[in-house]
Coordinates of C-alpha atoms in Angstrom, one line a residue:
Chain A
M1 CA -2.8 -15.8 -33.1
T2 CA 0.5 -14.4 -31.7
E3 CA -1.0 -11.0 -31.1
K4 CA -3.9 -12.6 -29.1
I5 CA -1.6 -14.7 -27.0
N6 CA 0.5 -11.6 -26.3
E7 CA -2.6 -9.7 -25.3
I8 CA -3.6 -12.5 -22.9
L9 CA -0.1 -12.6 -21.4
K10 CA -0.1 -8.8 -20.9
S11 CA -3.5 -9.1 -19.2
I12 CA -1.9 -11.4 -16.6
R13 CA 1.4 -9.6 -16.2
P14 CA 1.0 -6.1 -17.7
E15 CA 4.4 -5.0 -16.4
F16 CA 6.3 -7.3 -18.9
D17 CA 7.0 -7.2 -22.6
F18 CA 6.7 -10.8 -23.8
I19 CA 7.8 -10.3 -27.4
G20 CA 11.2 -11.7 -28.3
V21 CA 11.6 -13.5 -25.0
D22 CA 12.9 -17.1 -25.1
D23 CA 11.9 -18.3 -21.7
F24 CA 9.2 -16.6 -19.7
F25 CA 9.9 -18.6 -16.6
E26 CA 13.7 -18.2 -16.7
E27 CA 13.1 -14.4 -17.0
G28 CA 10.8 -14.5 -14.0
M29 CA 7.9 -13.3 -16.0
L30 CA 5.6 -16.2 -15.2
D31 CA 5.3 -18.6 -12.3
S32 CA 3.2 -21.6 -11.5
F33 CA 0.3 -19.4 -10.4
D34 CA 0.4 -17.4 -13.6
L35 CA 0.5 -20.7 -15.6
V36 CA -2.8 -21.9 -14.2
T37 CA -4.3 -18.4 -14.9
L38 CA -2.8 -18.5 -18.4
V39 CA -4.2 -21.9 -19.2
A40 CA -7.7 -20.8 -18.1
E41 CA -7.5 -17.7 -20.3
L42 CA -6.2 -19.6 -23.3
D43 CA -9.0 -22.1 -22.9
K44 CA -11.6 -19.3 -22.7
N45 CA -10.3 -17.1 -25.5
F46 CA -9.6 -19.9 -28.0
N47 CA -12.5 -22.2 -27.0
I48 CA -10.3 -25.2 -26.3
H49 CA -9.4 -27.5 -23.4
I50 CA -5.7 -27.8 -22.9
D51 CA -4.9 -31.3 -21.7
G52 CA -3.6 -31.5 -18.1
L53 CA -0.6 -33.5 -19.4
D54 CA 0.3 -30.4 -21.5
I55 CA 0.3 -28.0 -18.6
V56 CA 4.0 -28.0 -18.1
P57 CA 6.3 -24.9 -18.3
E58 CA 8.0 -26.3 -21.5
N59 CA 4.8 -25.7 -23.5
F60 CA 4.5 -22.1 -22.3
L61 CA 8.1 -21.0 -22.5
N62 CA 7.6 -18.3 -25.1
L63 CA 5.1 -17.1 -27.7
E64 CA 6.1 -19.7 -30.3
A65 CA 5.7 -22.6 -27.8
I66 CA 2.2 -21.4 -26.8
E67 CA 1.3 -21.0 -30.5
A68 CA 2.4 -24.6 -31.2
L69 CA 0.3 -25.8 -28.3
L70 CA -2.7 -24.0 -29.5
K71 CA -2.2 -25.4 -33.0
K72 CA -2.0 -28.9 -31.4
N73 CA -5.4 -28.1 -29.9
G74 CA -6.9 -27.3 -33.3
V75 CA -6.6 -23.5 -33.3
K76 CA -5.9 -22.1 -36.8
Chain B
M1 CA -0.1 -41.3 -5.5
K2 CA 2.6 -43.0 -7.6
D3 CA 4.4 -40.1 -9.2
W4 CA 4.1 -36.7 -10.8
N5 CA 2.8 -38.2 -14.1
E6 CA -0.2 -39.6 -12.2
V7 CA -0.9 -36.0 -10.9
L8 CA -0.8 -34.7 -14.4
Q9 CA -3.1 -37.5 -15.6
H10 CA -5.7 -36.7 -12.9
I11 CA -5.5 -33.0 -13.9
S12 CA -6.0 -34.1 -17.5
D13 CA -9.1 -36.1 -16.5
F14 CA -10.5 -33.2 -14.5
R15 CA -10.1 -30.8 -17.4
K16 CA -11.7 -33.2 -19.8
K17 CA -14.8 -33.1 -17.6
G18 CA -14.7 -29.3 -17.6
L19 CA -13.6 -29.1 -14.0
N20 CA -11.4 -26.1 -14.5
I21 CA -12.0 -24.1 -11.3
T22 CA -9.3 -25.1 -8.9
N23 CA -7.2 -24.2 -6.0
F24 CA -4.4 -26.4 -7.1
Y25 CA -1.3 -24.6 -8.4
P26 CA 1.1 -27.4 -9.3
N27 CA 4.6 -27.0 -8.0
K28 CA 6.4 -30.1 -9.3
N29 CA 9.4 -30.0 -6.8
E30 CA 7.2 -29.5 -3.7
M31 CA 4.6 -32.1 -4.8
E32 CA 7.2 -34.7 -5.6
E33 CA 8.4 -34.3 -2.0
W34 CA 4.8 -34.9 -0.9
I35 CA 4.5 -38.0 -3.1
K36 CA 7.8 -39.3 -1.7
D37 CA 6.5 -38.7 1.9
N38 CA 3.2 -40.5 1.1
S39 CA 1.4 -37.3 2.2
F40 CA -0.3 -36.6 -1.1
D41 CA -3.3 -38.6 -2.3
F42 CA -6.1 -38.7 -4.8
Y43 CA -9.6 -39.3 -3.5
E44 CA -12.7 -40.3 -5.5
T45 CA -16.2 -40.4 -4.0
E46 CA -19.5 -41.0 -5.8
K47 CA -20.0 -37.4 -6.5
D48 CA -16.5 -35.8 -6.4
S49 CA -12.8 -36.1 -6.7
F50 CA -10.0 -34.1 -5.1
F51 CA -6.3 -34.2 -4.1
V52 CA -5.4 -34.2 -0.4
H53 CA -2.2 -33.2 1.2
S54 CA -1.8 -34.4 4.8
E55 CA 0.4 -32.3 7.1
R56 CA 0.5 -31.9 10.9
N57 CA -2.8 -33.9 11.3
I58 CA -4.6 -31.7 8.9
K59 CA -6.0 -32.6 5.5
Y60 CA -5.5 -29.9 3.0
I61 CA -7.9 -30.2 0.1
F62 CA -7.5 -29.3 -3.6
F63 CA -10.7 -29.0 -5.5
F64 CA -11.5 -29.3 -9.2
L65 CA -14.9 -27.8 -9.9
N66 CA -17.1 -26.9 -12.8
S67 CA -18.0 -23.7 -11.2
L68 CA -17.5 -22.1 -7.7
N69 CA -21.2 -22.8 -7.1
D70 CA -20.3 -26.5 -6.8
I71 CA -18.1 -26.0 -3.7
N72 CA -21.0 -26.8 -1.4
Q73 CA -21.3 -30.3 -2.8
S74 CA -17.5 -30.8 -2.4
L75 CA -17.6 -29.6 1.2
I76 CA -20.3 -32.1 2.0
E77 CA -18.3 -34.9 0.3
I78 CA -15.1 -34.0 2.1
Q79 CA -16.8 -34.0 5.5
K80 CA -18.2 -37.5 4.7
Q81 CA -14.8 -38.7 3.7
F82 CA -13.0 -37.2 6.7
P83 CA -15.6 -37.1 9.5
S84 CA -13.2 -36.7 12.5
V85 CA -10.3 -34.9 11.0
Q86 CA -9.1 -31.3 10.8
I87 CA -9.7 -30.1 7.3
A88 CA -8.4 -26.9 5.6
Y89 CA -8.1 -25.5 2.2
D90 CA -7.0 -22.3 0.5
F91 CA -8.7 -20.5 -2.3
I92 CA -7.3 -17.7 -4.3
L93 CA -9.8 -15.2 -5.8
S94 CA -9.9 -11.7 -7.0
D95 CA -13.6 -11.2 -7.8
K96 CA -15.4 -9.6 -4.8
E97 CA -18.7 -11.4 -5.5
Q98 CA -17.0 -14.8 -5.6
I99 CA -15.2 -13.9 -2.4
E100 CA -18.5 -13.2 -0.6
F101 CA -20.1 -16.3 -2.0
L102 CA -17.3 -18.5 -0.8
K103 CA -17.4 -17.0 2.7
T104 CA -21.2 -17.6 2.9
E105 CA -21.0 -21.2 1.6
N106 CA -18.3 -22.1 4.0
K107 CA -20.2 -20.8 7.0
K108 CA -23.1 -23.1 6.1
Y109 CA -20.8 -26.1 6.3
N110 CA -19.0 -25.1 9.5
F111 CA -15.8 -24.1 7.8
L112 CA -14.4 -20.9 9.4
M113 CA -12.4 -18.4 7.5
R114 CA -9.0 -18.7 9.3
A115 CA -7.0 -16.1 7.4
E116 CA -7.0 -13.8 4.5
L117 CA -3.7 -13.1 2.8
K118 CA -3.0 -10.8 -0.1
R119 CA -0.3 -11.1 -2.7
M120 CA 2.2 -8.2 -3.1
S121 CA 4.8 -8.0 -5.7
F122 CA 7.0 -5.7 -7.8
V123 CA 9.3 -5.9 -10.8
K124 CA 12.7 -4.3 -10.8
K125 CA 15.7 -4.5 -13.1
D126 CA 18.4 -3.1 -10.8
I127 CA 18.6 -3.7 -7.1
S128 CA 21.5 -2.1 -5.4
V129 CA 21.7 -3.2 -1.8
N130 CA 24.8 -4.0 0.3
S131 CA 25.3 -7.2 2.1
Q132 CA 24.2 -6.9 5.8
N133 CA 27.0 -8.0 8.1
D134 CA 24.9 -9.3 10.9
V135 CA 22.7 -11.5 8.6
N136 CA 23.9 -15.1 8.1
F137 CA 22.6 -18.3 6.6
A138 CA 21.0 -20.5 9.3
E139 CA 22.8 -23.6 10.3
K140 CA 21.3 -26.9 11.4
K141 CA 21.8 -26.1 15.1
D142 CA 19.6 -23.0 14.6
I143 CA 16.5 -25.0 13.6
D144 CA 15.1 -25.6 17.1
G145 CA 15.3 -21.8 17.8
I146 CA 13.7 -21.0 14.4
K147 CA 10.9 -23.5 14.9
E148 CA 10.1 -22.1 18.3
L149 CA 10.0 -18.6 16.9
F150 CA 7.7 -19.7 14.0
E151 CA 5.4 -21.6 16.4
K152 CA 5.1 -18.5 18.6
T153 CA 4.4 -16.2 15.7
F154 CA 2.5 -18.0 13.0
D155 CA -0.8 -19.8 12.7
S156 CA 0.2 -23.3 11.7
I157 CA -2.9 -23.9 9.6
S158 CA -3.1 -20.8 7.5
E159 CA 0.6 -19.9 7.4
R160 CA 2.0 -23.4 6.9
I161 CA 4.9 -23.6 9.3
P162 CA 7.5 -25.7 7.6
T163 CA 8.0 -29.2 8.9
E164 CA 11.3 -30.4 10.4
K165 CA 12.3 -31.9 7.0
Q166 CA 11.4 -28.7 5.2
F167 CA 13.5 -26.6 7.6
L168 CA 16.5 -29.0 7.1
N169 CA 16.1 -28.6 3.3
Y170 CA 15.9 -24.8 3.6
V171 CA 19.1 -24.8 5.7
K172 CA 20.8 -27.1 3.3
N173 CA 19.9 -24.9 0.4
N174 CA 20.8 -21.6 2.2
Q175 CA 17.3 -20.4 2.1
I176 CA 17.0 -19.2 5.7
L177 CA 18.6 -16.0 6.8
V178 CA 19.0 -15.2 10.5
I179 CA 20.1 -12.5 12.8
K180 CA 21.2 -13.7 16.1
K181 CA 21.8 -11.8 19.3
D182 CA 23.7 -13.6 22.1
N183 CA 22.8 -16.9 20.4
V184 CA 19.1 -16.1 20.3
I185 CA 17.3 -16.0 17.0
A186 CA 16.3 -12.3 16.8
G187 CA 14.8 -12.6 13.4
C188 CA 14.5 -14.9 10.4
A189 CA 13.6 -14.8 6.7
V190 CA 12.9 -17.7 4.4
I191 CA 13.4 -17.0 0.8
E192 CA 13.1 -19.0 -2.4
I193 CA 14.8 -17.9 -5.6
Q194 CA 13.3 -19.5 -8.7
K195 CA 15.1 -18.4 -11.8
K196 CA 14.5 -14.6 -11.8
T197 CA 11.8 -14.5 -9.2
M198 CA 12.3 -14.2 -5.4
Y199 CA 9.6 -15.4 -3.1
L200 CA 9.7 -14.2 0.4
K201 CA 8.1 -17.2 2.1
H202 CA 8.4 -16.1 5.7
L203 CA 9.7 -13.1 7.7
V204 CA 9.6 -13.0 11.4
T205 CA 11.1 -10.9 14.2
N206 CA 11.4 -12.2 17.8
I207 CA 9.0 -10.2 19.9
S208 CA 11.9 -9.4 22.3
F209 CA 13.8 -7.7 19.5
R210 CA 11.1 -5.6 17.8
K211 CA 11.8 -2.0 16.7
Q212 CA 15.4 -2.7 16.1
G213 CA 15.4 -2.8 12.3
I214 CA 15.7 -6.6 12.3
A215 CA 13.1 -7.2 9.6
T216 CA 14.6 -4.4 7.4
R217 CA 18.1 -5.9 7.5
L218 CA 16.8 -9.4 6.8
L219 CA 14.9 -8.0 3.8
K220 CA 17.9 -6.1 2.6
Q221 CA 20.0 -9.2 2.7
A222 CA 17.3 -11.1 0.8
F223 CA 17.5 -8.5 -1.9
F224 CA 21.3 -8.6 -1.9
L225 CA 21.1 -12.4 -2.6
A226 CA 18.4 -11.9 -5.2
K227 CA 20.2 -9.1 -7.0
D228 CA 19.8 -10.9 -10.3
C229 CA 16.1 -11.4 -9.9
M230 CA 13.5 -9.3 -11.6
R231 CA 10.3 -10.3 -9.8
F232 CA 9.6 -10.2 -6.1
I233 CA 6.5 -11.8 -4.6
L234 CA 5.1 -12.5 -1.2
W235 CA 1.8 -13.2 0.5
V236 CA 0.9 -11.3 3.7
K237 CA -2.0 -11.3 6.1
T238 CA -4.3 -8.5 5.1
N239 CA -4.5 -7.3 8.7
N240 CA -0.7 -7.2 9.3
E241 CA -0.3 -3.4 8.8
S242 CA 3.2 -3.2 10.1
A243 CA 4.5 -5.9 7.7
I244 CA 2.5 -4.3 4.8
N245 CA 4.0 -0.9 5.5
L246 CA 7.5 -2.4 5.5
Y247 CA 7.0 -4.2 2.3
R248 CA 5.6 -1.1 0.6
K249 CA 8.8 0.8 1.6
F250 CA 10.7 -1.9 -0.4
G251 CA 8.6 -1.4 -3.4
Y252 CA 6.0 -4.1 -3.0
E253 CA 2.6 -3.2 -4.3
D254 CA -0.8 -4.9 -3.8
E255 CA -2.1 -7.3 -6.3
N256 CA -5.8 -8.1 -6.5
F257 CA -5.4 -11.7 -5.5
R258 CA -6.6 -12.8 -2.1
N259 CA -5.9 -16.1 -0.5
F260 CA -8.5 -17.4 1.9
T261 CA -7.8 -20.2 4.3
F262 CA -10.9 -22.1 5.5
Y263 CA -10.7 -24.6 8.3
K264 CA -12.9 -27.1 10.1
G265 CA -11.7 -28.5 13.4
V266 CA -12.6 -31.8 14.9

């Protein structure tokens, strides 16, 4: 799962290395525009619908946070 | 709209219905200001729902669609809802077919394409720029001069000239850089630093002071202030060659995203 998430992130922002980063927003790697794109890509690639209430930067801070969100949405 | 949580709840409801195509990119701080000002609302018609931000007698629409093909229904509903009002909306796309489709559909419903902007950006670890001596933060007394310069230069509909309140906030937060010559605003830049990203929101040179390196010095000072930033982003009109050339000299590169502003007058 982590590898797939990383692939998606790199497709949005290929200039960054997302592995080992604690806060993508703090590091300037993602912004609100990227977040909307990221949610759409995660929905499409994992066949889920992330709830609007979950579309907050806290749930997308790093790879682990995104993985936790995907697990919450039933991704194994 | 009551508060930010209500915004998120509506987004949640939209997403549950599969309405994932949107031109709404939530910026909590900005939208909380809109909610406080009562300029941000949710509208529900028989066939459609959308957010509306009211600014300078214009209704800016935020759609939530199942697919881009549904935009025509939304445009019909919006015109029914706001029959005698200026309406505008932005849409960000990168796919050429979708871009052509959107332009065609808008023409059918009397929405003209007002502007096309492209996003430029770059990532850099070390920026080494000196502070520019003649560039200062704007003060409250400069706002009238800055507003006048903006109104002469920018299209209020597609380039979102800041309101008086926004200008006051920018001044308070040291976000406006100015170069003055004999107390006249020769040039001005508005920047926003969010964590490690610098957004260049506006850059303008007074026509009487062109070809004097004003824009270059404003940009250099912006980079000096943003020396800890890693990512630099701006939007520029696709037909503004001189600005694009300047930005390229500073390292900005084109992204694929295009922002289209569509407008329908009264």
